[in-house]
PDB file of C-alpha atoms in Angstrom:
ATOM      1  CA  LYS A 205     -88.033  11.826  10.238  1.00  0.00           C
ATOM      2  CA  ALA A 206     -89.724  11.922   6.865  1.00  0.00           C
ATOM      3  CA  GLY A 207     -93.311  13.094   6.765  1.00  0.00           C
ATOM      4  CA  VAL A 208     -96.326  11.533   5.126  1.00  0.00           C
ATOM      5  CA  THR A 209     -95.816  11.177   1.404  1.00  0.00           C
ATOM      6  CA  GLN A 210     -98.487  10.867  -1.238  1.00  0.00           C
ATOM      7  CA  THR A 211     -98.190   9.942  -4.875  1.00  0.00           C
ATOM      8  CA  PRO A 212     -98.974  11.158  -7.378  1.00  0.00           C
ATOM      9  CA  ARG A 213     -99.354  14.818  -6.438  1.00  0.00           C
ATOM     10  CA  TYR A 214    -101.547  15.632  -9.407  1.00  0.00           C
ATOM     11  CA  LEU A 215    -103.786  13.466 -11.528  1.00  0.00           C
ATOM     12  CA  ILE A 216    -106.198  14.094 -14.393  1.00  0.00           C
ATOM     13  CA  LYS A 217    -108.772  11.453 -15.278  1.00  0.00           C
ATOM     14  CA  THR A 218    -111.970  11.277 -17.283  1.00  0.00           C
ATOM     15  CA  ARG A 219    -115.414  10.262 -16.115  1.00  0.00           C
ATOM     16  CA  GLY A 220    -115.889   6.540 -15.795  1.00  0.00           C
ATOM     17  CA  GLN A 221    -112.236   5.753 -15.235  1.00  0.00           C
ATOM     18  CA  GLN A 222    -110.815   4.492 -12.000  1.00  0.00           C
ATOM     19  CA  VAL A 223    -107.866   5.823 -10.023  1.00  0.00           C
ATOM     20  CA  THR A 224    -105.516   4.596  -7.316  1.00  0.00           C
ATOM     21  CA  LEU A 225    -103.772   6.950  -4.923  1.00  0.00           C
ATOM     22  CA  SER A 226    -100.892   5.973  -2.690  1.00  0.00           C
ATOM     23  CA  CYS A 227     -99.842   7.036   0.787  1.00  0.00           C
ATOM     24  CA  SER A 228     -96.713   6.242   2.791  1.00  0.00           C
ATOM     25  CA  PRO A 229     -97.124   7.064   6.480  1.00  0.00           C
ATOM     26  CA  ILE A 230     -94.501   8.338   8.856  1.00  0.00           C
ATOM     27  CA  SER A 231     -92.186   5.531   9.929  1.00  0.00           C
ATOM     28  CA  GLY A 232     -93.658   3.739  12.938  1.00  0.00           C
ATOM     29  CA  HIS A 233     -97.180   4.979  12.329  1.00  0.00           C
ATOM     30  CA  ARG A 234     -99.681   2.188  11.876  1.00  0.00           C
ATOM     31  CA  SER A 235    -102.906   4.119  11.382  1.00  0.00           C
ATOM     32  CA  VAL A 236    -103.672   5.748   8.052  1.00  0.00           C
ATOM     33  CA  SER A 237    -106.753   7.843   7.368  1.00  0.00           C
ATOM     34  CA  TRP A 238    -107.991   9.338   4.124  1.00  0.00           C
ATOM     35  CA  TYR A 239    -109.880  12.593   3.673  1.00  0.00           C
ATOM     36  CA  GLN A 240    -111.466  14.371   0.736  1.00  0.00           C
ATOM     37  CA  GLN A 241    -111.256  18.162   0.547  1.00  0.00           C
ATOM     38  CA  THR A 242    -113.485  20.187  -1.785  1.00  0.00           C
ATOM     39  CA  PRO A 243    -114.440  23.877  -1.791  1.00  0.00           C
ATOM     40  CA  GLY A 244    -118.093  23.005  -1.297  1.00  0.00           C
ATOM     41  CA  GLN A 245    -117.968  20.250   1.324  1.00  0.00           C
ATOM     42  CA  GLY A 246    -114.657  21.030   2.996  1.00  0.00           C
ATOM     43  CA  LEU A 247    -112.575  18.293   4.565  1.00  0.00           C
ATOM     44  CA  GLN A 248    -114.470  15.044   4.960  1.00  0.00           C
ATOM     45  CA  PHE A 249    -113.324  11.762   6.468  1.00  0.00           C
ATOM     46  CA  LEU A 250    -113.290   8.808   4.085  1.00  0.00           C
ATOM     47  CA  PHE A 251    -111.900   5.893   6.090  1.00  0.00           C
ATOM     48  CA  GLU A 252    -109.177   4.744   8.446  1.00  0.00           C
ATOM     49  CA  TYR A 253    -106.964   1.689   8.265  1.00  0.00           C
ATOM     50  CA  PHE A 254    -105.008   0.135  11.076  1.00  0.00           C
ATOM     51  CA  SER A 255    -103.064  -3.112  10.903  1.00  0.00           C
ATOM     52  CA  GLU A 256    -104.420  -3.770   7.400  1.00  0.00           C
ATOM     53  CA  THR A 257    -108.038  -3.554   8.622  1.00  0.00           C
ATOM     54  CA  GLN A 258    -110.564  -0.817   7.968  1.00  0.00           C
ATOM     55  CA  ARG A 259    -111.433   0.601  11.384  1.00  0.00           C
ATOM     56  CA  ASN A 260    -113.764   3.469  10.545  1.00  0.00           C
ATOM     57  CA  LYS A 261    -115.634   4.660   7.510  1.00  0.00           C
ATOM     58  CA  GLY A 262    -117.207   7.957   6.529  1.00  0.00           C
ATOM     59  CA  ASN A 263    -120.330   8.553   4.480  1.00  0.00           C
ATOM     60  CA  PHE A 264    -119.029   7.915   0.996  1.00  0.00           C
ATOM     61  CA  PRO A 265    -120.348   5.525  -1.656  1.00  0.00           C
ATOM     62  CA  GLY A 266    -118.820   2.109  -2.214  1.00  0.00           C
ATOM     63  CA  ARG A 267    -116.926   3.443  -5.240  1.00  0.00           C
ATOM     64  CA  PHE A 268    -114.395   4.681  -2.700  1.00  0.00           C
ATOM     65  CA  SER A 269    -112.303   1.897  -1.247  1.00  0.00           C
ATOM     66  CA  GLY A 270    -108.926   1.449   0.288  1.00  0.00           C
ATOM     67  CA  ARG A 271    -106.462  -0.996   1.645  1.00  0.00           C
ATOM     68  CA  GLN A 272    -103.405  -1.093   3.813  1.00  0.00           C
ATOM     69  CA  PHE A 273    -100.338  -3.240   3.409  1.00  0.00           C
ATOM     70  CA  SER A 274     -98.245  -4.940   6.054  1.00  0.00           C
ATOM     71  CA  ASN A 275     -95.717  -2.082   5.942  1.00  0.00           C
ATOM     72  CA  SER A 276     -98.580   0.355   6.776  1.00  0.00           C
ATOM     73  CA  ARG A 277     -98.535   1.932   3.326  1.00  0.00           C
ATOM     74  CA  SER A 278    -102.056   2.549   2.072  1.00  0.00           C
ATOM     75  CA  GLU A 279    -103.817   2.922  -1.229  1.00  0.00           C
ATOM     76  CA  MET A 280    -107.163   4.481  -2.002  1.00  0.00           C
ATOM     77  CA  ASN A 281    -109.170   3.547  -5.062  1.00  0.00           C
ATOM     78  CA  VAL A 282    -112.047   5.365  -6.680  1.00  0.00           C
ATOM     79  CA  SER A 283    -113.918   3.493  -9.380  1.00  0.00           C
ATOM     80  CA  THR A 284    -116.262   4.877 -12.037  1.00  0.00           C
ATOM     81  CA  LEU A 285    -115.098   8.445 -11.520  1.00  0.00           C
ATOM     82  CA  GLU A 286    -117.637  11.263 -11.500  1.00  0.00           C
ATOM     83  CA  LEU A 287    -117.050  14.968 -12.028  1.00  0.00           C
ATOM     84  CA  GLY A 288    -117.853  15.546  -8.358  1.00  0.00           C
ATOM     85  CA  ASP A 289    -114.896  13.391  -7.333  1.00  0.00           C
ATOM     86  CA  SER A 290    -112.547  16.213  -8.318  1.00  0.00           C
ATOM     87  CA  ALA A 291    -110.903  17.099  -5.040  1.00  0.00           C
ATOM     88  CA  LEU A 292    -107.749  17.147  -2.967  1.00  0.00           C
ATOM     89  CA  TYR A 293    -107.315  13.741  -1.363  1.00  0.00           C
ATOM     90  CA  LEU A 294    -105.375  13.868   1.865  1.00  0.00           C
ATOM     91  CA  CYS A 295    -103.784  11.039   3.746  1.00  0.00           C
ATOM     92  CA  ALA A 296    -102.955  11.291   7.437  1.00  0.00           C
ATOM     93  CA  SER A 297    -101.022   8.949   9.674  1.00  0.00           C
ATOM     94  CA  ARG A 298    -100.750   8.491  13.401  1.00  0.00           C
ATOM     95  CA  GLN A 299     -99.137   5.999  15.703  1.00  0.00           C
ATOM     96  CA  THR A 300    -102.169   4.049  16.843  1.00  0.00           C
ATOM     97  CA  SER A 301    -105.858   3.889  16.136  1.00  0.00           C
ATOM     98  CA  GLY A 302    -107.204   4.170  19.666  1.00  0.00           C
ATOM     99  CA  GLY A 303    -107.285   7.190  21.895  1.00  0.00           C
ATOM    100  CA  TYR A 304    -106.027  10.591  20.967  1.00  0.00           C
ATOM    101  CA  ASN A 305    -102.680  10.938  19.242  1.00  0.00           C
ATOM    102  CA  GLU A 306    -101.812  13.545  16.678  1.00  0.00           C
ATOM    103  CA  GLN A 307    -102.523  12.940  13.021  1.00  0.00           C
ATOM    104  CA  PHE A 308     -99.979  14.169  10.504  1.00  0.00           C
ATOM    105  CA  PHE A 309    -101.212  15.022   7.045  1.00  0.00           C
ATOM    106  CA  GLY A 310     -99.488  14.569   3.740  1.00  0.00           C
ATOM    107  CA  PRO A 311     -99.525  17.229   0.991  1.00  0.00           C
ATOM    108  CA  GLY A 312    -102.398  15.555  -0.823  1.00  0.00           C
ATOM    109  CA  THR A 313    -103.141  14.322  -4.326  1.00  0.00           C
ATOM    110  CA  ARG A 314    -105.105  16.766  -6.459  1.00  0.00           C
ATOM    111  CA  LEU A 315    -107.483  14.766  -8.644  1.00  0.00           C
ATOM    112  CA  THR A 316    -109.238  16.422 -11.557  1.00  0.00           C
ATOM    113  CA  VAL A 317    -112.006  14.523 -13.316  1.00  0.00           C
ATOM    114  CA  LEU A 318    -112.906  15.770 -16.803  1.00  0.00           C
TER     115      LEU A 318
ATOM    116  CA  GLN B 300    -127.968  22.388  11.210  1.00  0.00           C
ATOM    117  CA  LYS B 301    -124.341  21.525  10.447  1.00  0.00           C
ATOM    118  CA  GLU B 302    -122.330  19.971  13.265  1.00  0.00           C
ATOM    119  CA  VAL B 303    -119.650  22.644  12.945  1.00  0.00           C
ATOM    120  CA  GLU B 304    -120.067  26.200  11.689  1.00  0.00           C
ATOM    121  CA  GLN B 305    -117.121  28.369  10.721  1.00  0.00           C
ATOM    122  CA  ASP B 306    -117.095  31.663   8.863  1.00  0.00           C
ATOM    123  CA  PRO B 307    -115.198  31.029   5.609  1.00  0.00           C
ATOM    124  CA  GLY B 308    -113.945  34.603   5.335  1.00  0.00           C
ATOM    125  CA  PRO B 309    -111.784  35.704   3.670  1.00  0.00           C
ATOM    126  CA  LEU B 310    -110.414  37.773   6.506  1.00  0.00           C
ATOM    127  CA  SER B 311    -107.765  40.392   5.748  1.00  0.00           C
ATOM    128  CA  VAL B 312    -105.967  42.268   8.530  1.00  0.00           C
ATOM    129  CA  PRO B 313    -102.816  44.421   8.725  1.00  0.00           C
ATOM    130  CA  GLU B 314     -99.597  43.000  10.104  1.00  0.00           C
ATOM    131  CA  GLY B 315     -99.417  43.235  13.878  1.00  0.00           C
ATOM    132  CA  ALA B 316    -103.172  43.054  14.409  1.00  0.00           C
ATOM    133  CA  ILE B 317    -104.888  40.616  16.747  1.00  0.00           C
ATOM    134  CA  VAL B 318    -106.870  38.029  14.815  1.00  0.00           C
ATOM    135  CA  SER B 319    -109.902  36.223  16.185  1.00  0.00           C
ATOM    136  CA  LEU B 320    -111.168  33.058  14.481  1.00  0.00           C
ATOM    137  CA  ASN B 321    -114.260  31.278  15.704  1.00  0.00           C
ATOM    138  CA  CYS B 322    -116.307  28.120  15.398  1.00  0.00           C
ATOM    139  CA  THR B 323    -119.546  26.922  16.868  1.00  0.00           C
ATOM    140  CA  TYR B 324    -120.498  23.285  17.217  1.00  0.00           C
ATOM    141  CA  SER B 325    -123.675  21.458  18.076  1.00  0.00           C
ATOM    142  CA  ASN B 326    -122.488  18.092  19.404  1.00  0.00           C
ATOM    143  CA  SER B 327    -121.975  18.175  23.158  1.00  0.00           C
ATOM    144  CA  ALA B 328    -120.134  14.820  22.923  1.00  0.00           C
ATOM    145  CA  PHE B 329    -117.082  16.512  21.448  1.00  0.00           C
ATOM    146  CA  GLN B 330    -114.320  16.293  24.014  1.00  0.00           C
ATOM    147  CA  TYR B 331    -111.249  17.510  22.132  1.00  0.00           C
ATOM    148  CA  PHE B 332    -110.933  20.747  20.251  1.00  0.00           C
ATOM    149  CA  MET B 333    -108.300  21.424  17.670  1.00  0.00           C
ATOM    150  CA  TRP B 334    -107.120  24.103  15.310  1.00  0.00           C
ATOM    151  CA  TYR B 335    -105.322  23.248  12.103  1.00  0.00           C
ATOM    152  CA  ARG B 336    -103.493  25.580   9.761  1.00  0.00           C
ATOM    153  CA  GLN B 337    -103.331  24.846   6.059  1.00  0.00           C
ATOM    154  CA  TYR B 338    -101.045  26.678   3.697  1.00  0.00           C
ATOM    155  CA  SER B 339    -101.794  26.714   0.000  1.00  0.00           C
ATOM    156  CA  ARG B 340    -100.904  23.406  -1.699  1.00  0.00           C
ATOM    157  CA  LYS B 341    -100.089  21.769   1.624  1.00  0.00           C
ATOM    158  CA  GLY B 342    -101.890  19.429   3.983  1.00  0.00           C
ATOM    159  CA  PRO B 343    -103.306  20.727   7.264  1.00  0.00           C
ATOM    160  CA  GLU B 344    -100.958  20.861  10.247  1.00  0.00           C
ATOM    161  CA  LEU B 345    -102.077  20.766  13.857  1.00  0.00           C
ATOM    162  CA  LEU B 346    -101.660  24.136  15.501  1.00  0.00           C
ATOM    163  CA  MET B 347    -103.236  23.618  18.889  1.00  0.00           C
ATOM    164  CA  TYR B 348    -105.449  21.193  20.697  1.00  0.00           C
ATOM    165  CA  THR B 349    -107.221  21.295  24.022  1.00  0.00           C
ATOM    166  CA  TYR B 350    -109.795  19.246  25.842  1.00  0.00           C
ATOM    167  CA  SER B 351    -111.048  21.590  28.513  1.00  0.00           C
ATOM    168  CA  SER B 352    -112.922  24.821  28.758  1.00  0.00           C
ATOM    169  CA  GLY B 353    -110.792  27.911  29.210  1.00  0.00           C
ATOM    170  CA  ASN B 354    -107.701  29.223  27.517  1.00  0.00           C
ATOM    171  CA  LYS B 355    -104.564  27.529  26.270  1.00  0.00           C
ATOM    172  CA  GLU B 356    -101.633  29.615  25.127  1.00  0.00           C
ATOM    173  CA  ASP B 357     -98.755  28.705  22.835  1.00  0.00           C
ATOM    174  CA  GLY B 358     -96.561  31.605  21.823  1.00  0.00           C
ATOM    175  CA  ARG B 359     -98.621  34.063  19.823  1.00  0.00           C
ATOM    176  CA  PHE B 360    -101.573  31.676  19.659  1.00  0.00           C
ATOM    177  CA  THR B 361    -104.347  31.265  22.226  1.00  0.00           C
ATOM    178  CA  ALA B 362    -107.109  28.680  21.954  1.00  0.00           C
ATOM    179  CA  GLN B 363    -110.269  29.369  23.911  1.00  0.00           C
ATOM    180  CA  VAL B 364    -113.063  26.894  24.562  1.00  0.00           C
ATOM    181  CA  ASP B 365    -116.496  27.596  25.999  1.00  0.00           C
ATOM    182  CA  LYS B 366    -118.252  24.252  26.294  1.00  0.00           C
ATOM    183  CA  SER B 367    -121.424  25.737  27.748  1.00  0.00           C
ATOM    184  CA  SER B 368    -121.888  27.868  24.629  1.00  0.00           C
ATOM    185  CA  LYS B 369    -120.347  25.274  22.282  1.00  0.00           C
ATOM    186  CA  TYR B 370    -117.994  27.929  20.985  1.00  0.00           C
ATOM    187  CA  ILE B 371    -114.263  27.822  20.339  1.00  0.00           C
ATOM    188  CA  SER B 372    -111.882  30.570  19.294  1.00  0.00           C
ATOM    189  CA  LEU B 373    -108.324  30.970  18.144  1.00  0.00           C
ATOM    190  CA  PHE B 374    -106.551  34.264  18.763  1.00  0.00           C
ATOM    191  CA  ILE B 375    -103.371  35.238  16.966  1.00  0.00           C
ATOM    192  CA  ARG B 376    -101.393  38.095  18.510  1.00  0.00           C
ATOM    193  CA  ASP B 377     -98.905  40.229  16.602  1.00  0.00           C
ATOM    194  CA  SER B 378    -100.000  38.642  13.332  1.00  0.00           C
ATOM    195  CA  GLN B 379     -97.356  38.129  10.662  1.00  0.00           C
ATOM    196  CA  PRO B 380     -97.614  37.709   6.873  1.00  0.00           C
ATOM    197  CA  SER B 381     -96.450  34.124   7.423  1.00  0.00           C
ATOM    198  CA  ASP B 382     -99.712  33.519   9.317  1.00  0.00           C
ATOM    199  CA  SER B 383    -101.603  33.901   6.034  1.00  0.00           C
ATOM    200  CA  ALA B 384    -103.296  30.542   5.594  1.00  0.00           C
ATOM    201  CA  THR B 385    -106.613  28.781   6.034  1.00  0.00           C
ATOM    202  CA  TYR B 386    -107.458  27.946   9.628  1.00  0.00           C
ATOM    203  CA  LEU B 387    -109.728  25.005  10.352  1.00  0.00           C
ATOM    204  CA  CYS B 388    -111.349  24.145  13.621  1.00  0.00           C
ATOM    205  CA  ALA B 389    -111.576  20.413  14.143  1.00  0.00           C
ATOM    206  CA  PHE B 390    -113.181  17.931  16.480  1.00  0.00           C
ATOM    207  CA  PRO B 391    -112.140  14.297  16.800  1.00  0.00           C
ATOM    208  CA  GLY B 392    -115.215  12.153  16.277  1.00  0.00           C
ATOM    209  CA  TYR B 393    -116.970  10.722  19.313  1.00  0.00           C
ATOM    210  CA  SER B 394    -116.697   7.208  17.907  1.00  0.00           C
ATOM    211  CA  SER B 395    -113.127   7.477  16.724  1.00  0.00           C
ATOM    212  CA  ALA B 396    -110.426  10.052  17.274  1.00  0.00           C
ATOM    213  CA  SER B 397    -109.325   9.498  13.668  1.00  0.00           C
ATOM    214  CA  LYS B 398    -112.688  10.527  12.284  1.00  0.00           C
ATOM    215  CA  ILE B 399    -112.031  14.236  12.610  1.00  0.00           C
ATOM    216  CA  ILE B 400    -114.875  16.584  11.821  1.00  0.00           C
ATOM    217  CA  PHE B 401    -113.563  19.809  10.340  1.00  0.00           C
ATOM    218  CA  GLY B 402    -115.026  23.254  10.020  1.00  0.00           C
ATOM    219  CA  SER B 403    -115.095  24.718   6.545  1.00  0.00           C
ATOM    220  CA  GLY B 404    -112.017  26.835   7.268  1.00  0.00           C
ATOM    221  CA  THR B 405    -111.398  30.575   7.433  1.00  0.00           C
ATOM    222  CA  ARG B 406    -109.015  32.019   4.885  1.00  0.00           C
ATOM    223  CA  LEU B 407    -106.796  34.587   6.588  1.00  0.00           C
ATOM    224  CA  SER B 408    -104.565  37.112   4.864  1.00  0.00           C
ATOM    225  CA  ILE B 409    -102.124  39.329   6.784  1.00  0.00           C
ATOM    226  CA  ARG B 410    -101.209  42.505   4.879  1.00  0.00           C
ATOM    227  CA  PRO B 411     -97.593  43.686   5.356  1.00  0.00           C
TER     228      PRO B 411
END
């Protein structure tokens, strides 16, 4: 079974631009979560989508948004990029939103903002 | 006070040594306790999870939880160079199991 895939793997943008990252979950998984990983703040939860609806949200500004499509694929968008948005963005999928079931992470998209 | 505290290391030990990695947490509502391993340029992968106090063993890995002290540990026996990675303790959020709260990670290097 294929794992979680993320595209692109690397991205360079300049301040003020916007960016869209894509995530394809494991087949059959309906929950997709996004995380930001930086050396200073570590791994932080951004939001979770399940059945095309945002279920949970972390403490990030409104510049960070996402969506999920009917095939469970998800996109994350960051508008008006800031230098501090440089990070590894990780997507994770799991079968359902409720209860405990293992999350599987993708390899991440490394975003550099210049 | 941060919800989860983890020594960032780096920690360097010789091959074959026993490694001890630790985290403390402040939220008594945490019910599940997890350890993730992250290799360079890869996403984290779940190594072990437990929901009770005591020890849980899986091969060379042992997860230990002490809820009364809010302290969790991961022990690696007979460490191998392939164990070189960053290890993150993690706690599914009390409002949602997807909202995982991670420790900062300990970078471990096993010297051949």
